[in-house]
Amino acid sequence: MPIHPQVLGCKETIGDTMTQNNIANELDKKEQQKETDALKKKLFFQGELAWDRMLEQDRTAAYDFCDGYKEFLDRAKTEREAAAEIVRHVEGKGFRPLRPESDGGPNVYAINRKKNAALAVLGRKPLEEGLRIIVSHIDSPRLDLKQNPLYEEVELAFLKTHYYGGIKKYQWVARPLALHGVLIRGDGSSLDIRIGEEEGEPVLTILDLLPHLARNAQYNKKLPDAIIGEKLNALVAALPFPDKDAKERFKLQLLQRLHEMYNLVEEDFISAELELVPAGRARDVGLDRSMVGAYGQDDRVCAYCSMQALLDTESPPETILALFMDKEEIGSEGNTSGKSRFMEDVVVDLFRMAGAAPEEYLVRKALMNSRALSADVNGAMDPDYQEVHEKRNAAKMGYGVCITKFTGSGGKYNSSDAHAEYMGWIRRIFNSSNVVWQTGELGKVDEGGGGTLAKYLAEYGMEIVDCGTALLSMHSPFEIAHKADIYMTYKAFHAFLSAQRE
Ligand code: MN
Ligand code: MN
């Protein structure tokens, strides 16, 4: 096809020679463009949609993997349920309790106060050469019942709550809530509670004010003040005790019923941990079923992926360890958290199980020489609030597992900032294992921030970096993750656990 002279900015009228020159020029241009593109491809860092990179069998595998993941989410809606579910799952795969005196290995699990778990596979190398560790957390933001929760007001019975972790309070009103947890009765016996998840079971709910009357009480306030924590009271009953002269008839009626059904008295709430969580199952999201929507994906997506990755890592050179922590959402305080000595205790027991004396020097060397992933979620770029992200460094849905070099806030404060050398190694193993990955940070520099477990493990001297799935609607009752990213998280963890040390 001839080239129009005006396109090329040619003032002369068309002559034969001219046309040939133009064709030659155009070919040169195309060649140049090709070279430029090739150079860009070589030199630029550009993320890639995981879906584009995945073969048909990967895509099927990703959807299948997420079916198992959704089942896990449904069974594991609290830290206790997650710890129990992890143990149940791995026992079915031949894992046995970690007992220092036995040579029961190589596949073992340990559990700490029913809320915090560890899985390990003994490697071929001595432990003091270092372990390969993935740490995630299995607690999620929720509403805990107070220790003296039951009261009545305006002929209705309620349970008072104290929220746990970072929630946006307006997201928790006017929705069905399920009650999960445990009560310890006066005689020491315990009662596990799980009400509101199955079809036909009742749910609880927190009331919200009708819009007609909300002008002063809510609309004129700032969003965080519109719903206050002390008003997050769960509606629990509405039937009175038959004696019309009795006081607190609604509270009495409910307590009588709880006593008949479960042999409970009001004092039993003192020794209870009862959590209100969004009722309902994990769901596929999108007409193409490309995403998972569920409560508690922070951080059970990483917990599930690390469990599956560990189960699929056969005869690792170094001992591999998956840790599932509690209390991350309230700053990792307490003896089931990342600040507890649970990990050290597990490593000491692993030494003894491997037939080696757990001398302090060796345990310290083992931890110092370890390489770890702090497996936690990051916030994906929100399409409606792009202004809070810095788009060159924000994680995006669908771009694979997210590596976060540092977290923290206000000048990397409170962050464990991973070393360049370690980032380099992580990059190499992900690239050589065909893991689609991206990097992320938590929002614009002065926008806010948050922390993870990384800094607590870094205290032992091990190398550690944050790595996990990017979520939308993080910390909400219905968090969203892309199936391709979930699958890449699993693949990344598997590559990490099985990679050779250079
Ligand atoms: Mn969180
Ligand atoms: Mn988290």
Short mmCIF file of C-alpha atoms and ligand atoms in Angstrom, two decimals:
data_model
loop_
_atom_site.label_atom_id
_atom_site.label_comp_id
_atom_site.label_asym_id
_atom_site.label_seq_id
_atom_site.Cartn_x
_atom_site.Cartn_y
_atom_site.Cartn_z
CA MET A 1 0.00 0.00 0.00
CA PRO A 2 1.41 3.42 -1.01
CA ILE A 3 2.13 5.86 1.70
CA HIS A 4 0.36 9.17 1.66
CA PRO A 5 3.00 11.90 1.48
CA GLN A 6 1.18 14.06 4.03
CA VAL A 7 1.49 11.31 6.60
CA LEU A 8 5.23 11.50 6.28
CA GLY A 9 5.23 15.29 6.27
CA CYS A 10 6.48 15.34 2.66
CA LYS A 11 5.94 18.60 0.78
CA GLU A 12 6.80 17.29 -2.67
CA THR A 13 4.29 15.62 -4.94
CA ILE A 14 4.65 11.91 -5.40
CA GLY A 15 7.37 10.68 -7.65
CA ASP A 16 8.47 7.09 -8.06
CA THR A 17 11.83 7.57 -6.33
CA MET A 18 10.19 9.49 -3.54
CA THR A 19 7.70 6.67 -2.89
CA GLN A 20 10.46 4.10 -2.77
CA ASN A 21 12.43 6.22 -0.32
CA ASN A 22 9.37 6.60 1.83
CA ILE A 23 8.80 2.87 1.87
CA ALA A 24 12.39 2.34 2.87
CA ASN A 25 12.06 4.97 5.61
CA GLU A 26 8.92 3.35 6.90
CA LEU A 27 10.60 -0.05 7.02
CA ASP A 28 13.49 1.53 8.93
CA LYS A 29 11.01 3.03 11.37
CA LYS A 30 9.32 -0.31 11.95
CA GLU A 31 12.69 -1.93 12.52
CA GLN A 32 13.63 0.79 14.97
CA GLN A 33 10.33 0.38 16.78
CA LYS A 34 10.96 -3.34 17.08
CA GLU A 35 14.38 -2.72 18.55
CA THR A 36 13.00 -0.16 20.99
CA ASP A 37 10.31 -2.57 22.11
CA ALA A 38 12.86 -5.32 22.58
CA LEU A 39 15.07 -3.00 24.59
CA LYS A 40 12.16 -1.90 26.74
CA LYS A 41 11.21 -5.51 27.35
CA LYS A 42 14.76 -6.22 28.41
CA LEU A 43 15.27 -3.16 30.61
CA PHE A 44 11.89 -2.12 32.02
CA PHE A 45 10.31 -3.78 35.03
CA GLN A 46 6.76 -4.48 34.08
CA GLY A 47 4.27 -6.56 35.99
CA GLU A 48 2.29 -9.14 34.19
CA LEU A 49 -1.22 -10.44 34.75
CA ALA A 50 -0.91 -13.90 36.23
CA TRP A 51 -3.81 -15.09 34.08
CA ASP A 52 -1.92 -14.16 30.90
CA ARG A 53 1.09 -16.18 32.01
CA MET A 54 -0.86 -19.21 33.18
CA LEU A 55 -1.34 -22.23 30.98
CA GLU A 56 -4.73 -23.86 30.71
CA GLN A 57 -3.78 -26.51 33.30
CA ASP A 58 -2.61 -23.78 35.73
CA ARG A 59 -5.93 -22.01 35.36
CA THR A 60 -7.87 -25.18 36.13
CA ALA A 61 -5.52 -25.93 39.01
CA ALA A 62 -6.07 -22.43 40.41
CA TYR A 63 -9.85 -22.80 40.42
CA ASP A 64 -9.60 -26.28 42.01
CA PHE A 65 -7.16 -24.97 44.62
CA CYS A 66 -9.61 -22.23 45.56
CA ASP A 67 -12.44 -24.74 46.07
CA GLY A 68 -10.34 -26.33 48.82
CA TYR A 69 -9.48 -22.89 50.13
CA LYS A 70 -13.14 -21.87 50.41
CA GLU A 71 -13.89 -25.04 52.41
CA PHE A 72 -11.02 -24.17 54.74
CA LEU A 73 -12.39 -20.65 55.23
CA ASP A 74 -15.83 -22.06 56.10
CA ARG A 75 -14.41 -24.42 58.71
CA ALA A 76 -11.90 -21.93 60.11
CA LYS A 77 -13.67 -18.69 61.01
CA THR A 78 -11.80 -18.12 64.26
CA GLU A 79 -8.22 -18.73 65.38
CA ARG A 80 -9.32 -21.76 67.43
CA GLU A 81 -11.22 -23.24 64.50
CA ALA A 82 -8.29 -22.56 62.16
CA ALA A 83 -5.78 -24.24 64.48
CA ALA A 84 -8.09 -27.26 64.87
CA GLU A 85 -8.73 -27.44 61.12
CA ILE A 86 -5.00 -27.30 60.30
CA VAL A 87 -4.34 -30.17 62.73
CA ARG A 88 -7.29 -32.19 61.42
CA HIS A 89 -6.11 -31.69 57.86
CA VAL A 90 -2.47 -32.65 58.41
CA GLU A 91 -3.30 -35.60 60.66
CA GLY A 92 -5.06 -36.99 57.62
CA LYS A 93 -1.74 -36.61 55.76
CA GLY A 94 0.24 -38.58 58.34
CA PHE A 95 1.50 -35.72 60.55
CA ARG A 96 1.94 -36.58 64.23
CA PRO A 97 2.25 -34.41 67.35
CA LEU A 98 5.76 -33.07 67.90
CA ARG A 99 7.17 -35.00 70.85
CA PRO A 100 10.77 -34.22 71.72
CA GLU A 101 11.44 -37.63 73.22
CA SER A 102 10.34 -39.64 70.18
CA ASP A 103 11.86 -39.98 66.76
CA GLY A 104 8.36 -39.67 65.38
CA GLY A 105 9.31 -37.39 62.48
CA PRO A 106 9.78 -36.25 59.87
CA ASN A 107 6.24 -34.78 59.62
CA VAL A 108 5.01 -33.19 62.84
CA TYR A 109 2.68 -30.56 64.22
CA ALA A 110 2.55 -28.60 67.45
CA ILE A 111 -0.30 -26.65 68.94
CA ASN A 112 -0.22 -23.93 71.57
CA ARG A 113 -3.31 -23.33 73.73
CA LYS A 114 -5.61 -24.32 70.87
CA LYS A 115 -5.01 -21.01 69.06
CA ASN A 116 -1.55 -21.15 67.60
CA ALA A 117 -0.02 -23.98 65.56
CA ALA A 118 3.15 -25.12 63.83
CA LEU A 119 3.83 -27.70 61.12
CA ALA A 120 7.30 -29.01 60.41
CA VAL A 121 9.04 -31.43 58.10
CA LEU A 122 12.56 -32.37 59.20
CA GLY A 123 15.13 -31.74 56.53
CA ARG A 124 18.31 -33.62 55.68
CA LYS A 125 20.67 -30.93 56.94
CA PRO A 126 21.46 -30.23 60.62
CA LEU A 127 19.01 -27.76 62.14
CA GLU A 128 21.74 -25.29 63.11
CA GLU A 129 22.30 -24.60 59.41
CA GLY A 130 18.92 -22.88 59.41
CA LEU A 131 15.26 -23.54 58.77
CA ARG A 132 12.93 -22.37 56.05
CA ILE A 133 10.04 -20.66 57.85
CA ILE A 134 6.67 -19.28 56.72
CA VAL A 135 4.71 -17.40 59.38
CA SER A 136 1.10 -16.34 58.93
CA HIS A 137 -1.66 -15.43 61.36
CA ILE A 138 -5.04 -17.06 61.90
CA ASP A 139 -6.84 -14.39 63.91
CA SER A 140 -9.05 -11.86 62.11
CA PRO A 141 -10.88 -8.67 63.08
CA ARG A 142 -14.22 -9.42 64.74
CA LEU A 143 -16.50 -8.56 67.65
CA ASP A 144 -15.72 -10.29 70.96
CA LEU A 145 -18.41 -10.60 73.61
CA LYS A 146 -17.61 -8.73 76.80
CA GLN A 147 -17.21 -10.80 79.97
CA ASN A 148 -20.51 -9.58 81.38
CA PRO A 149 -22.40 -9.23 78.12
CA LEU A 150 -26.08 -9.92 78.72
CA TYR A 151 -28.60 -7.13 79.40
CA GLU A 152 -32.03 -6.01 78.31
CA GLU A 153 -33.29 -2.70 77.05
CA VAL A 154 -36.72 -1.72 75.71
CA GLU A 155 -38.00 -5.29 76.01
CA LEU A 156 -35.18 -6.82 73.99
CA ALA A 157 -32.10 -8.76 75.13
CA PHE A 158 -28.60 -7.88 73.92
CA LEU A 159 -24.99 -8.99 74.21
CA LYS A 160 -22.36 -6.32 74.65
CA THR A 161 -19.22 -6.56 72.50
CA HIS A 162 -15.72 -5.15 72.32
CA TYR A 163 -14.32 -5.17 68.82
CA TYR A 164 -11.03 -6.94 68.13
CA GLY A 165 -8.57 -5.56 65.59
CA GLY A 166 -9.01 -2.80 63.06
CA ILE A 167 -12.62 -2.67 61.90
CA LYS A 168 -14.73 -0.02 60.23
CA LYS A 169 -17.64 -0.17 62.66
CA TYR A 170 -20.32 0.78 60.15
CA GLN A 171 -19.60 -2.47 58.27
CA TRP A 172 -20.80 -4.58 61.21
CA VAL A 173 -24.33 -3.32 61.71
CA ALA A 174 -27.48 -4.67 60.06
CA ARG A 175 -25.94 -7.94 58.91
CA PRO A 176 -26.32 -11.55 60.06
CA LEU A 177 -23.63 -12.52 62.59
CA ALA A 178 -22.67 -16.00 63.78
CA LEU A 179 -21.48 -16.77 67.30
CA HIS A 180 -18.32 -18.89 67.63
CA GLY A 181 -16.18 -19.77 70.60
CA VAL A 182 -15.94 -21.57 73.89
CA LEU A 183 -17.30 -21.26 77.44
CA ILE A 184 -15.72 -22.85 80.49
CA ARG A 185 -18.38 -23.72 83.07
CA GLY A 186 -17.94 -23.45 86.83
CA ASP A 187 -17.09 -27.15 87.10
CA GLY A 188 -14.31 -26.79 84.51
CA SER A 189 -16.19 -28.47 81.68
CA SER A 190 -16.19 -26.64 78.38
CA LEU A 191 -18.77 -25.93 75.73
CA ASP A 192 -17.88 -25.21 72.13
CA ILE A 193 -20.24 -22.81 70.40
CA ARG A 194 -20.86 -22.40 66.68
CA ILE A 195 -24.29 -20.97 65.93
CA GLY A 196 -25.48 -19.24 62.80
CA GLU A 197 -23.45 -20.87 60.03
CA GLU A 198 -25.71 -23.71 58.94
CA GLU A 199 -28.94 -23.34 57.00
CA GLY A 200 -31.81 -23.02 59.46
CA GLU A 201 -29.69 -21.89 62.41
CA PRO A 202 -30.52 -18.52 63.99
CA VAL A 203 -28.12 -15.59 63.73
CA LEU A 204 -27.53 -12.48 65.82
CA THR A 205 -27.38 -8.92 64.50
CA ILE A 206 -26.44 -5.39 65.49
CA LEU A 207 -29.16 -2.83 64.85
CA ASP A 208 -28.70 0.31 62.80
CA LEU A 209 -30.72 3.47 62.91
CA LEU A 210 -33.31 4.09 60.21
CA PRO A 211 -32.16 6.74 57.68
CA HIS A 212 -35.25 8.83 58.41
CA LEU A 213 -33.93 9.68 61.87
CA ALA A 214 -30.19 9.52 61.33
CA ARG A 215 -29.49 13.19 60.56
CA ASN A 216 -28.05 14.28 63.90
CA ALA A 217 -27.24 10.93 65.43
CA GLN A 218 -25.15 9.78 62.44
CA TYR A 219 -25.09 11.84 59.24
CA ASN A 220 -23.59 14.99 60.73
CA LYS A 221 -20.72 13.06 62.30
CA LYS A 222 -17.45 11.86 60.87
CA LEU A 223 -17.62 8.30 59.59
CA PRO A 224 -15.61 6.74 62.47
CA ASP A 225 -17.90 8.44 65.01
CA ALA A 226 -21.20 7.67 63.29
CA ILE A 227 -21.27 4.19 64.82
CA ILE A 228 -19.51 4.03 68.16
CA GLY A 229 -17.99 0.89 69.70
CA GLU A 230 -20.20 0.97 72.77
CA LYS A 231 -23.30 0.75 70.57
CA LEU A 232 -22.15 -2.46 68.86
CA ASN A 233 -24.61 -4.53 70.89
CA ALA A 234 -25.90 -7.77 69.42
CA LEU A 235 -29.64 -8.45 69.49
CA VAL A 236 -29.99 -11.90 71.06
CA ALA A 237 -33.60 -12.46 72.23
CA ALA A 238 -37.08 -10.97 72.38
CA LEU A 239 -39.22 -13.36 74.44
CA PRO A 240 -40.21 -12.53 78.05
CA PHE A 241 -40.16 -14.80 81.12
CA PRO A 242 -43.80 -15.87 81.78
CA ASP A 243 -44.01 -14.20 85.22
CA LYS A 244 -45.19 -10.70 84.28
CA ASP A 245 -44.15 -9.27 87.65
CA ALA A 246 -40.54 -10.39 87.32
CA LYS A 247 -37.82 -7.84 86.60
CA GLU A 248 -35.47 -8.33 83.65
CA ARG A 249 -37.88 -10.82 82.12
CA PHE A 250 -36.04 -11.00 78.78
CA LYS A 251 -32.63 -11.64 80.27
CA LEU A 252 -34.11 -14.21 82.65
CA GLN A 253 -35.96 -16.01 79.89
CA LEU A 254 -32.82 -16.31 77.77
CA LEU A 255 -30.67 -17.46 80.70
CA GLN A 256 -33.26 -20.07 81.62
CA ARG A 257 -33.20 -21.37 78.07
CA LEU A 258 -29.37 -21.41 77.96
CA HIS A 259 -29.40 -23.30 81.25
CA GLU A 260 -31.82 -25.90 79.93
CA MET A 261 -29.95 -26.35 76.67
CA TYR A 262 -26.33 -26.08 77.73
CA ASN A 263 -26.30 -26.08 81.53
CA LEU A 264 -24.96 -22.51 81.52
CA VAL A 265 -25.26 -19.73 84.09
CA GLU A 266 -24.48 -16.06 83.60
CA GLU A 267 -21.13 -16.33 85.40
CA ASP A 268 -19.92 -18.73 82.67
CA PHE A 269 -19.57 -15.78 80.29
CA ILE A 270 -16.70 -14.59 82.49
CA SER A 271 -14.66 -17.63 81.46
CA ALA A 272 -15.62 -17.54 77.81
CA GLU A 273 -14.20 -16.43 74.50
CA LEU A 274 -17.13 -15.80 72.21
CA GLU A 275 -16.65 -14.10 68.88
CA LEU A 276 -19.22 -12.64 66.51
CA VAL A 277 -18.21 -13.07 62.89
CA PRO A 278 -20.09 -12.47 59.63
CA ALA A 279 -22.41 -15.44 59.08
CA GLY A 280 -22.22 -17.35 55.82
CA ARG A 281 -19.88 -19.17 53.54
CA ALA A 282 -17.02 -18.14 51.30
CA ARG A 283 -18.30 -17.45 47.81
CA ASP A 284 -17.08 -17.16 44.27
CA VAL A 285 -17.24 -13.52 43.19
CA GLY A 286 -17.76 -12.31 39.63
CA LEU A 287 -19.82 -13.86 36.85
CA ASP A 288 -16.57 -15.47 35.69
CA ARG A 289 -16.00 -16.83 39.23
CA SER A 290 -12.55 -15.26 39.12
CA MET A 291 -12.40 -14.14 42.75
CA VAL A 292 -13.06 -15.42 46.25
CA GLY A 293 -15.15 -13.31 48.61
CA ALA A 294 -15.13 -14.18 52.31
CA TYR A 295 -14.58 -13.01 55.85
CA GLY A 296 -11.13 -13.65 57.33
CA GLN A 297 -8.98 -13.96 54.21
CA ASP A 298 -6.51 -11.74 56.10
CA ASP A 299 -4.66 -13.85 56.84
CA ARG A 300 -6.14 -17.28 56.34
CA VAL A 301 -5.32 -17.09 52.65
CA CYS A 302 -1.62 -17.20 53.58
CA ALA A 303 -2.27 -19.77 56.32
CA TYR A 304 -3.97 -22.11 53.84
CA CYS A 305 -1.40 -21.55 51.08
CA SER A 306 1.51 -22.18 53.47
CA MET A 307 -0.11 -25.35 54.84
CA GLN A 308 -0.65 -26.71 51.32
CA ALA A 309 2.82 -25.66 50.19
CA LEU A 310 4.41 -27.44 53.16
CA LEU A 311 2.36 -30.58 52.52
CA ASP A 312 3.51 -30.60 48.90
CA THR A 313 7.23 -30.15 49.67
CA GLU A 314 8.87 -33.55 49.66
CA SER A 315 12.15 -34.33 51.47
CA PRO A 316 13.34 -30.72 51.79
CA PRO A 317 17.07 -30.12 52.28
CA GLU A 318 16.45 -27.79 55.22
CA THR A 319 13.82 -28.29 57.87
CA ILE A 320 10.66 -26.47 56.85
CA LEU A 321 8.36 -24.85 59.35
CA ALA A 322 4.95 -23.23 58.92
CA LEU A 323 3.79 -21.13 61.87
CA PHE A 324 0.20 -20.00 62.40
CA MET A 325 0.03 -17.17 64.90
CA ASP A 326 -2.75 -15.63 66.95
CA LYS A 327 -3.27 -12.03 68.13
CA GLU A 328 -1.55 -10.42 65.13
CA GLU A 329 -4.48 -8.07 64.67
CA ILE A 330 -4.02 -6.57 68.14
CA GLY A 331 -0.26 -6.09 67.95
CA SER A 332 0.99 -9.65 68.52
CA GLU A 333 0.63 -9.46 72.29
CA GLY A 334 0.17 -12.51 74.49
CA ASN A 335 1.44 -16.08 74.71
CA THR A 336 -0.16 -17.30 71.49
CA SER A 337 1.19 -14.42 69.41
CA GLY A 338 4.24 -13.77 67.29
CA LYS A 339 5.91 -12.18 70.32
CA SER A 340 5.56 -15.39 72.37
CA ARG A 341 8.37 -17.96 72.59
CA PHE A 342 6.32 -20.63 70.83
CA MET A 343 8.60 -20.74 67.79
CA GLU A 344 11.74 -21.16 69.93
CA ASP A 345 10.01 -23.90 71.88
CA VAL A 346 9.12 -25.75 68.67
CA VAL A 347 12.70 -25.46 67.40
CA VAL A 348 14.07 -26.82 70.70
CA ASP A 349 11.71 -29.79 70.42
CA LEU A 350 12.76 -30.33 66.79
CA PHE A 351 16.41 -30.51 67.92
CA ARG A 352 15.54 -33.16 70.48
CA MET A 353 13.38 -35.07 68.02
CA ALA A 354 16.28 -35.05 65.56
CA GLY A 355 18.47 -36.55 68.28
CA ALA A 356 20.57 -33.42 68.84
CA ALA A 357 21.07 -31.60 72.13
CA PRO A 358 19.21 -28.26 71.96
CA GLU A 359 22.10 -26.22 73.30
CA GLU A 360 21.32 -22.52 73.39
CA TYR A 361 24.16 -21.78 71.01
CA LEU A 362 22.81 -24.21 68.39
CA VAL A 363 19.21 -23.04 68.70
CA ARG A 364 20.35 -19.47 68.24
CA LYS A 365 22.41 -20.44 65.20
CA ALA A 366 19.43 -22.32 63.75
CA LEU A 367 17.25 -19.21 64.01
CA MET A 368 19.99 -16.81 62.94
CA ASN A 369 20.65 -18.89 59.81
CA SER A 370 16.98 -19.26 58.92
CA ARG A 371 15.20 -17.74 55.98
CA ALA A 372 11.60 -16.72 56.41
CA LEU A 373 8.53 -15.29 54.75
CA SER A 374 6.17 -13.19 56.79
CA ALA A 375 3.13 -14.44 54.93
CA ASP A 376 0.52 -11.74 55.13
CA VAL A 377 -1.86 -9.96 52.83
CA ASN A 378 -1.42 -6.50 51.36
CA GLY A 379 -4.04 -4.04 50.18
CA ALA A 380 -4.64 -4.13 46.44
CA MET A 381 -5.14 -0.88 44.51
CA ASP A 382 -8.76 0.10 45.08
CA PRO A 383 -10.24 1.25 41.72
CA ASP A 384 -12.51 3.78 43.47
CA TYR A 385 -9.85 5.18 45.82
CA GLN A 386 -6.74 5.16 43.68
CA GLU A 387 -5.67 8.43 45.27
CA VAL A 388 -4.56 6.69 48.50
CA HIS A 389 -2.17 4.43 46.57
CA GLU A 390 1.02 5.29 44.78
CA LYS A 391 0.34 3.50 41.53
CA ARG A 392 3.93 2.66 40.63
CA ASN A 393 4.38 0.76 43.88
CA ALA A 394 0.90 -0.47 44.78
CA ALA A 395 -0.10 -4.09 44.44
CA LYS A 396 -2.83 -4.81 41.95
CA MET A 397 -5.42 -7.57 41.72
CA GLY A 398 -4.42 -10.32 39.36
CA TYR A 399 -0.69 -9.52 39.18
CA GLY A 400 0.38 -12.50 41.26
CA VAL A 401 1.77 -12.89 44.76
CA CYS A 402 2.88 -9.63 46.36
CA ILE A 403 6.33 -9.12 47.93
CA THR A 404 6.41 -6.20 50.35
CA LYS A 405 9.96 -5.12 51.22
CA PHE A 406 8.84 -3.01 54.15
CA THR A 407 5.62 -2.13 55.95
CA GLY A 408 5.25 0.31 58.84
CA SER A 409 4.14 3.92 58.60
CA GLY A 410 5.42 7.49 58.67
CA GLY A 411 8.99 6.88 57.49
CA LYS A 412 9.06 3.06 57.66
CA TYR A 413 8.52 3.32 61.41
CA ASN A 414 7.94 -0.05 63.08
CA SER A 415 8.93 -1.96 59.98
CA SER A 416 11.29 -4.83 59.30
CA ASP A 417 12.85 -3.63 56.04
CA ALA A 418 14.15 -6.65 54.11
CA HIS A 419 17.74 -6.58 52.83
CA ALA A 420 18.53 -6.13 49.14
CA GLU A 421 20.44 -9.42 49.11
CA TYR A 422 17.46 -11.31 50.46
CA MET A 423 15.07 -9.59 48.02
CA GLY A 424 17.48 -10.68 45.30
CA TRP A 425 17.34 -14.31 46.38
CA ILE A 426 13.55 -14.29 46.66
CA ARG A 427 13.29 -12.77 43.18
CA ARG A 428 15.56 -15.43 41.73
CA ILE A 429 13.67 -18.37 43.21
CA PHE A 430 10.28 -16.99 42.17
CA ASN A 431 11.51 -16.27 38.63
CA SER A 432 13.10 -19.69 38.24
CA SER A 433 9.89 -21.37 39.48
CA ASN A 434 7.61 -19.44 37.12
CA VAL A 435 5.85 -17.68 39.98
CA VAL A 436 4.07 -14.51 38.85
CA TRP A 437 4.87 -11.87 41.46
CA GLN A 438 4.64 -8.15 42.04
CA THR A 439 5.78 -5.78 44.73
CA GLY A 440 3.55 -3.69 46.91
CA GLU A 441 3.54 -1.13 49.65
CA LEU A 442 0.76 -0.17 52.01
CA GLY A 443 -0.50 3.12 50.56
CA LYS A 444 1.11 6.47 49.84
CA VAL A 445 3.98 7.54 52.06
CA ASP A 446 1.98 9.70 54.47
CA GLU A 447 -1.38 8.01 53.98
CA GLY A 448 -1.35 5.53 56.89
CA GLY A 449 0.19 2.10 57.13
CA GLY A 450 0.38 -1.05 59.17
CA GLY A 451 2.70 -3.75 60.43
CA THR A 452 3.08 -7.50 60.21
CA LEU A 453 4.80 -10.36 62.03
CA ALA A 454 8.08 -9.81 60.17
CA LYS A 455 9.73 -7.64 62.81
CA TYR A 456 9.16 -10.15 65.62
CA LEU A 457 10.91 -12.97 63.78
CA ALA A 458 13.61 -10.61 62.56
CA GLU A 459 14.66 -10.22 66.21
CA TYR A 460 16.24 -13.67 65.98
CA GLY A 461 18.46 -12.51 63.16
CA MET A 462 16.84 -14.52 60.40
CA GLU A 463 16.24 -13.10 56.95
CA ILE A 464 12.58 -12.24 56.46
CA VAL A 465 10.34 -10.40 54.02
CA ASP A 466 6.59 -9.92 53.73
CA CYS A 467 4.92 -11.91 51.00
CA GLY A 468 1.26 -12.71 50.39
CA THR A 469 -1.94 -12.12 48.49
CA ALA A 470 -3.26 -8.64 47.71
CA LEU A 471 -6.86 -8.10 48.86
CA LEU A 472 -9.64 -5.65 48.14
CA SER A 473 -11.97 -4.62 50.98
CA MET A 474 -9.32 -5.77 53.46
CA HIS A 475 -10.50 -6.07 57.10
CA SER A 476 -14.13 -5.92 55.95
CA PRO A 477 -16.70 -8.67 56.55
CA PHE A 478 -16.30 -9.66 52.89
CA GLU A 479 -12.72 -9.49 51.65
CA ILE A 480 -11.92 -10.11 47.98
CA ALA A 481 -8.97 -12.01 46.51
CA HIS A 482 -8.19 -12.97 42.91
CA LYS A 483 -7.96 -16.71 42.30
CA ALA A 484 -4.84 -16.32 40.16
CA ASP A 485 -3.15 -14.43 43.02
CA ILE A 486 -4.19 -17.04 45.58
CA TYR A 487 -2.72 -19.78 43.41
CA MET A 488 0.48 -17.79 42.85
CA THR A 489 0.74 -17.34 46.64
CA TYR A 490 0.68 -21.11 47.01
CA LYS A 491 3.23 -21.53 44.20
CA ALA A 492 5.48 -18.88 45.71
CA PHE A 493 5.43 -20.54 49.13
CA HIS A 494 6.15 -23.91 47.56
CA ALA A 495 9.08 -22.47 45.62
CA PHE A 496 10.40 -20.84 48.78
CA LEU A 497 10.20 -24.02 50.86
CA SER A 498 11.85 -26.22 48.26
CA ALA A 499 14.51 -23.84 46.89
CA GLN A 500 18.15 -24.69 47.37
CA ARG A 501 20.29 -22.26 49.31
CA GLU A 502 22.95 -20.76 47.09
MN MN B 1 -4.94 -7.50 59.22
MN MN B 2 -2.70 -9.72 58.23
#
